[in-house]
Amino acid sequence: AQSVTQLGSHVSVSEGALVLLRCNYSSSVPPYLFWYVQYPNQGLQLLLKYTSAATLVKGINGFEAEFKKSETSFHLTKPSAHMSDAAEYFCAVSWNTGFQKLVFGTGTRLLVSP
Amino acid sequence: SQTIHQWPATLVQPVGSPLSLECTVEGTSNPNLYWYRQAAGRGLQLLFYSVGIGQISSEVPQNLSASRPQDRQFILSSKKLLLSDSGFYLCAWSLPGEQYFGPGTRLTVT
């Protein structure tokens, strides 16, 4: 079965430091990849998506992610963390764009300290 | 623009009571609709999806059911809640290539 692995349930960074959240998927077929952010008691907001165009994808709030087929990875990065980035981040994968059945990772909570 | 609504925002229900959560979408026609559950410390689990009125597919055998009585309305129900039904329930709809989520309903079964 297809799966998504997010390494680290919690990641702590200092304000201004690099943010790196890891995501790996299991598939030999290039999928469609997404990163979502969830603030407490809210729904999920789409940060960025990869749909077989450029491998480096830029999203909202200064985040970007790079699709690496050889590593089956889609890690999320941001050069400089802000306090407002503290939230839970979910990586998700879909193998079609018509009916879109997303498989989610278990999430990574990003903690940002002053 | 498209908007997705869920209500109620929070709900506390005793074990054995019925449940009805509603989701409506504005600004689009014939969307694919989804119900997810997010349990504490876990990712999102797809519960049901629908590609049209009256068409419901279940992903996980459970105590819940779903219905789609109108094109942009998706309802999650239970006849008798269990403690394990507690969680954060999210409705979503999709365009080709993107899926959008509602604000969620926090359900606590006591």
mmCIF file of C-alpha atoms in Angstrom:
data_model
loop_
_atom_site.group_PDB
_atom_site.id
_atom_site.type_symbol
_atom_site.label_atom_id
_atom_site.label_comp_id
_atom_site.label_asym_id
_atom_site.label_seq_id
_atom_site.Cartn_x
_atom_site.Cartn_y
_atom_site.Cartn_z
ATOM 1 C CA ALA A 1 0.000 0.000 0.000
ATOM 2 C CA GLN A 2 1.132 3.528 -0.701
ATOM 3 C CA SER A 3 2.390 5.396 2.322
ATOM 4 C CA VAL A 4 3.860 8.712 3.377
ATOM 5 C CA THR A 5 6.470 9.055 6.094
ATOM 6 C CA GLN A 6 7.216 12.264 7.922
ATOM 7 C CA LEU A 7 10.358 11.957 10.003
ATOM 8 C CA GLY A 8 10.041 13.631 13.366
ATOM 9 C CA SER A 9 6.719 14.283 15.046
ATOM 10 C CA HIS A 10 8.199 17.488 16.476
ATOM 11 C CA VAL A 11 10.824 19.843 15.096
ATOM 12 C CA SER A 12 12.145 22.765 17.114
ATOM 13 C CA VAL A 13 13.967 25.736 15.615
ATOM 14 C CA SER A 14 14.920 29.204 16.721
ATOM 15 C CA GLU A 15 13.423 32.249 15.081
ATOM 16 C CA GLY A 16 15.505 33.076 11.990
ATOM 17 C CA ALA A 17 16.869 29.545 11.616
ATOM 18 C CA LEU A 18 16.380 27.230 8.669
ATOM 19 C CA VAL A 19 13.246 25.088 8.703
ATOM 20 C CA LEU A 20 13.499 21.565 7.262
ATOM 21 C CA LEU A 21 10.558 19.182 7.477
ATOM 22 C CA ARG A 22 11.053 15.779 5.905
ATOM 23 C CA CYS A 23 8.649 13.760 3.797
ATOM 24 C CA ASN A 24 9.222 10.489 1.967
ATOM 25 C CA TYR A 25 6.699 8.494 -0.003
ATOM 26 C CA SER A 26 6.580 4.911 -1.145
ATOM 27 C CA SER A 27 5.994 4.531 -4.845
ATOM 28 C CA SER A 28 7.844 3.810 -8.042
ATOM 29 C CA VAL A 29 5.416 6.000 -9.960
ATOM 30 C CA PRO A 30 5.884 9.755 -9.531
ATOM 31 C CA PRO A 31 2.924 10.999 -7.572
ATOM 32 C CA TYR A 32 1.382 14.382 -6.926
ATOM 33 C CA LEU A 33 2.698 15.832 -3.693
ATOM 34 C CA PHE A 34 1.334 18.398 -1.290
ATOM 35 C CA TRP A 35 2.234 20.179 1.898
ATOM 36 C CA TYR A 36 -0.522 21.464 4.146
ATOM 37 C CA VAL A 37 -0.313 23.575 7.303
ATOM 38 C CA GLN A 38 -2.736 23.352 10.205
ATOM 39 C CA TYR A 39 -3.011 25.943 12.951
ATOM 40 C CA PRO A 40 -4.658 24.885 16.246
ATOM 41 C CA ASN A 41 -8.322 23.956 15.907
ATOM 42 C CA GLN A 42 -8.419 24.945 12.253
ATOM 43 C CA GLY A 43 -8.666 23.130 8.958
ATOM 44 C CA LEU A 44 -5.763 22.444 6.645
ATOM 45 C CA GLN A 45 -4.380 25.134 4.343
ATOM 46 C CA LEU A 46 -2.508 24.228 1.176
ATOM 47 C CA LEU A 47 1.087 25.481 1.314
ATOM 48 C CA LEU A 48 2.322 24.148 -2.006
ATOM 49 C CA LYS A 49 1.958 21.310 -4.450
ATOM 50 C CA TYR A 50 4.019 19.384 -6.982
ATOM 51 C CA THR A 51 2.196 18.146 -10.063
ATOM 52 C CA SER A 52 5.018 17.047 -12.419
ATOM 53 C CA ALA A 53 6.140 20.496 -13.502
ATOM 54 C CA ALA A 54 9.228 22.128 -11.961
ATOM 55 C CA THR A 55 10.816 19.982 -9.255
ATOM 56 C CA LEU A 56 11.409 22.992 -6.994
ATOM 57 C CA VAL A 57 8.051 24.298 -5.884
ATOM 58 C CA LYS A 58 7.504 27.622 -4.174
ATOM 59 C CA GLY A 59 4.528 28.078 -1.908
ATOM 60 C CA ILE A 60 2.976 30.609 0.393
ATOM 61 C CA ASN A 61 4.629 32.179 3.439
ATOM 62 C CA GLY A 62 8.153 31.710 2.017
ATOM 63 C CA PHE A 63 8.062 27.907 2.024
ATOM 64 C CA GLU A 64 9.387 25.758 -0.774
ATOM 65 C CA ALA A 65 9.852 22.059 -1.430
ATOM 66 C CA GLU A 66 11.930 20.016 -3.821
ATOM 67 C CA PHE A 67 10.738 16.820 -5.454
ATOM 68 C CA LYS A 68 13.572 14.273 -5.659
ATOM 69 C CA LYS A 69 12.447 11.196 -7.518
ATOM 70 C CA SER A 70 15.641 9.240 -6.822
ATOM 71 C CA GLU A 71 15.137 9.728 -3.096
ATOM 72 C CA THR A 72 11.313 9.537 -3.174
ATOM 73 C CA SER A 73 11.344 12.695 -1.084
ATOM 74 C CA PHE A 74 9.541 16.026 -0.958
ATOM 75 C CA HIS A 75 11.083 17.917 1.955
ATOM 76 C CA LEU A 76 9.710 21.294 2.987
ATOM 77 C CA THR A 77 12.089 24.164 3.710
ATOM 78 C CA LYS A 78 12.072 27.795 4.685
ATOM 79 C CA PRO A 79 15.294 29.819 4.987
ATOM 80 C CA SER A 80 14.279 31.795 8.071
ATOM 81 C CA ALA A 81 11.645 30.737 10.576
ATOM 82 C CA HIS A 82 9.114 33.173 11.999
ATOM 83 C CA MET A 83 7.178 32.750 15.205
ATOM 84 C CA SER A 84 3.999 32.643 13.105
ATOM 85 C CA ASP A 85 5.255 29.467 11.385
ATOM 86 C CA ALA A 86 4.576 27.440 14.528
ATOM 87 C CA ALA A 87 1.924 24.937 13.446
ATOM 88 C CA GLU A 88 1.489 21.349 12.338
ATOM 89 C CA TYR A 89 2.571 20.432 8.847
ATOM 90 C CA PHE A 90 1.266 17.527 6.804
ATOM 91 C CA CYS A 91 2.729 15.972 3.717
ATOM 92 C CA ALA A 92 0.231 14.284 1.405
ATOM 93 C CA VAL A 93 0.433 12.240 -1.762
ATOM 94 C CA SER A 94 -2.013 11.477 -4.528
ATOM 95 C CA TRP A 95 -1.544 9.275 -7.537
ATOM 96 C CA ASN A 96 -4.153 11.000 -9.679
ATOM 97 C CA THR A 97 -5.670 14.440 -10.102
ATOM 98 C CA GLY A 98 -9.177 13.450 -11.120
ATOM 99 C CA PHE A 99 -10.744 11.817 -8.143
ATOM 100 C CA GLN A 100 -8.143 12.818 -5.630
ATOM 101 C CA LYS A 101 -7.529 10.308 -2.893
ATOM 102 C CA LEU A 102 -4.891 11.801 -0.639
ATOM 103 C CA VAL A 103 -2.659 9.745 1.617
ATOM 104 C CA PHE A 104 -1.375 11.831 4.523
ATOM 105 C CA GLY A 105 1.669 11.572 6.702
ATOM 106 C CA THR A 106 1.231 11.677 10.456
ATOM 107 C CA GLY A 107 2.290 15.305 10.642
ATOM 108 C CA THR A 108 5.196 17.281 12.098
ATOM 109 C CA ARG A 109 4.657 19.917 14.715
ATOM 110 C CA LEU A 110 6.988 22.866 14.196
ATOM 111 C CA LEU A 111 7.965 24.751 17.331
ATOM 112 C CA VAL A 112 9.658 28.141 16.938
ATOM 113 C CA SER A 113 11.447 29.705 19.886
ATOM 114 C CA PRO A 114 12.481 33.362 20.173
ATOM 115 C CA SER B 1 -14.676 32.034 -4.972
ATOM 116 C CA GLN B 2 -15.309 28.690 -3.368
ATOM 117 C CA THR B 3 -16.071 28.358 0.336
ATOM 118 C CA ILE B 4 -16.578 25.316 2.510
ATOM 119 C CA HIS B 5 -18.597 25.399 5.722
ATOM 120 C CA GLN B 6 -18.782 22.899 8.553
ATOM 121 C CA TRP B 7 -20.973 22.908 11.624
ATOM 122 C CA PRO B 8 -21.019 22.704 14.449
ATOM 123 C CA ALA B 9 -17.494 23.849 15.243
ATOM 124 C CA THR B 10 -17.407 21.879 18.491
ATOM 125 C CA LEU B 11 -19.627 19.165 19.891
ATOM 126 C CA VAL B 12 -19.712 17.172 23.110
ATOM 127 C CA GLN B 13 -21.911 14.101 22.999
ATOM 128 C CA PRO B 14 -22.477 11.168 25.367
ATOM 129 C CA VAL B 15 -21.702 7.608 24.354
ATOM 130 C CA GLY B 16 -24.650 6.033 22.572
ATOM 131 C CA SER B 17 -26.111 9.287 21.286
ATOM 132 C CA PRO B 18 -26.623 10.019 17.573
ATOM 133 C CA LEU B 19 -24.433 12.289 15.491
ATOM 134 C CA SER B 20 -24.954 14.540 12.504
ATOM 135 C CA LEU B 21 -22.196 16.741 11.105
ATOM 136 C CA GLU B 22 -22.867 18.875 8.085
ATOM 137 C CA CYS B 23 -20.631 20.209 5.363
ATOM 138 C CA THR B 24 -21.637 22.535 2.549
ATOM 139 C CA VAL B 25 -19.640 23.959 -0.332
ATOM 140 C CA GLU B 26 -20.331 27.209 -2.139
ATOM 141 C CA GLY B 27 -19.080 28.480 -5.465
ATOM 142 C CA THR B 28 -18.634 25.213 -7.329
ATOM 143 C CA SER B 29 -20.726 22.500 -8.917
ATOM 144 C CA ASN B 30 -20.464 18.734 -8.672
ATOM 145 C CA PRO B 31 -17.392 18.712 -6.434
ATOM 146 C CA ASN B 32 -15.776 15.568 -5.136
ATOM 147 C CA LEU B 33 -16.371 15.610 -1.375
ATOM 148 C CA TYR B 34 -14.492 13.929 1.434
ATOM 149 C CA TRP B 35 -14.770 13.296 5.177
ATOM 150 C CA TYR B 36 -11.578 12.849 7.177
ATOM 151 C CA ARG B 37 -10.974 12.173 10.843
ATOM 152 C CA GLN B 38 -7.922 13.372 12.689
ATOM 153 C CA ALA B 39 -7.272 11.643 15.995
ATOM 154 C CA ALA B 40 -4.832 13.048 18.520
ATOM 155 C CA GLY B 41 -1.235 12.385 17.508
ATOM 156 C CA ARG B 42 -2.192 10.787 14.234
ATOM 157 C CA GLY B 43 -2.535 11.903 10.660
ATOM 158 C CA LEU B 44 -5.710 12.312 8.699
ATOM 159 C CA GLN B 45 -7.730 9.228 7.933
ATOM 160 C CA LEU B 46 -10.075 9.294 4.960
ATOM 161 C CA LEU B 47 -13.485 8.051 6.083
ATOM 162 C CA PHE B 48 -15.789 8.612 3.111
ATOM 163 C CA TYR B 49 -15.756 10.197 -0.293
ATOM 164 C CA SER B 50 -18.405 11.086 -2.813
ATOM 165 C CA VAL B 51 -18.192 11.839 -6.518
ATOM 166 C CA GLY B 52 -21.864 12.777 -6.873
ATOM 167 C CA ILE B 53 -25.314 12.964 -5.275
ATOM 168 C CA GLY B 54 -26.149 9.719 -3.523
ATOM 169 C CA GLN B 55 -22.745 8.201 -4.353
ATOM 170 C CA ILE B 56 -20.810 7.349 -1.197
ATOM 171 C CA SER B 57 -17.718 5.230 -0.829
ATOM 172 C CA SER B 58 -16.460 4.090 2.553
ATOM 173 C CA GLU B 59 -12.778 3.735 3.212
ATOM 174 C CA VAL B 60 -12.819 2.292 6.704
ATOM 175 C CA PRO B 61 -15.409 -0.003 8.314
ATOM 176 C CA GLN B 62 -16.698 1.822 11.345
ATOM 177 C CA ASN B 63 -19.558 3.184 13.352
ATOM 178 C CA LEU B 64 -20.160 6.085 10.978
ATOM 179 C CA SER B 65 -22.073 6.670 7.749
ATOM 180 C CA ALA B 66 -22.232 9.457 5.204
ATOM 181 C CA SER B 67 -24.828 10.841 2.856
ATOM 182 C CA ARG B 68 -24.928 13.366 0.057
ATOM 183 C CA PRO B 69 -28.522 14.525 -0.355
ATOM 184 C CA GLN B 70 -27.623 17.536 -2.494
ATOM 185 C CA ASP B 71 -24.798 18.379 -4.866
ATOM 186 C CA ARG B 72 -22.924 20.561 -2.387
ATOM 187 C CA GLN B 73 -23.985 19.013 0.910
ATOM 188 C CA PHE B 74 -22.202 16.169 2.668
ATOM 189 C CA ILE B 75 -23.382 14.757 5.989
ATOM 190 C CA LEU B 76 -21.566 12.500 8.445
ATOM 191 C CA SER B 77 -23.777 10.510 10.808
ATOM 192 C CA SER B 78 -23.816 7.907 13.498
ATOM 193 C CA LYS B 79 -26.711 6.164 15.212
ATOM 194 C CA LYS B 80 -24.764 5.468 18.404
ATOM 195 C CA LEU B 81 -21.482 7.168 19.200
ATOM 196 C CA LEU B 82 -18.528 5.330 20.706
ATOM 197 C CA LEU B 83 -15.717 6.825 22.770
ATOM 198 C CA SER B 84 -13.370 6.038 19.899
ATOM 199 C CA ASP B 85 -15.359 8.360 17.630
ATOM 200 C CA SER B 86 -13.814 11.381 19.368
ATOM 201 C CA GLY B 87 -11.613 13.452 17.102
ATOM 202 C CA PHE B 88 -11.408 16.350 14.707
ATOM 203 C CA TYR B 89 -13.560 15.845 11.626
ATOM 204 C CA LEU B 90 -12.665 17.606 8.436
ATOM 205 C CA CYS B 91 -14.684 17.954 5.278
ATOM 206 C CA ALA B 92 -12.918 18.652 2.011
ATOM 207 C CA TRP B 93 -13.677 19.156 -1.637
ATOM 208 C CA SER B 94 -11.410 18.885 -4.641
ATOM 209 C CA LEU B 95 -10.719 20.311 -8.034
ATOM 210 C CA PRO B 96 -8.386 18.363 -10.282
ATOM 211 C CA GLY B 97 -5.002 18.760 -8.645
ATOM 212 C CA GLU B 98 -6.049 20.395 -5.384
ATOM 213 C CA GLN B 99 -8.045 19.567 -2.300
ATOM 214 C CA TYR B 100 -9.496 22.194 0.018
ATOM 215 C CA PHE B 101 -10.483 21.698 3.633
ATOM 216 C CA GLY B 102 -13.188 23.100 5.836
ATOM 217 C CA PRO B 103 -12.586 24.509 9.328
ATOM 218 C CA GLY B 104 -13.384 21.208 11.031
ATOM 219 C CA THR B 105 -15.596 19.982 13.869
ATOM 220 C CA ARG B 106 -14.093 18.961 17.211
ATOM 221 C CA LEU B 107 -16.136 16.021 18.536
ATOM 222 C CA THR B 108 -15.705 14.817 22.096
ATOM 223 C CA VAL B 109 -17.599 11.707 23.111
ATOM 224 C CA THR B 110 -17.962 11.397 26.888
#
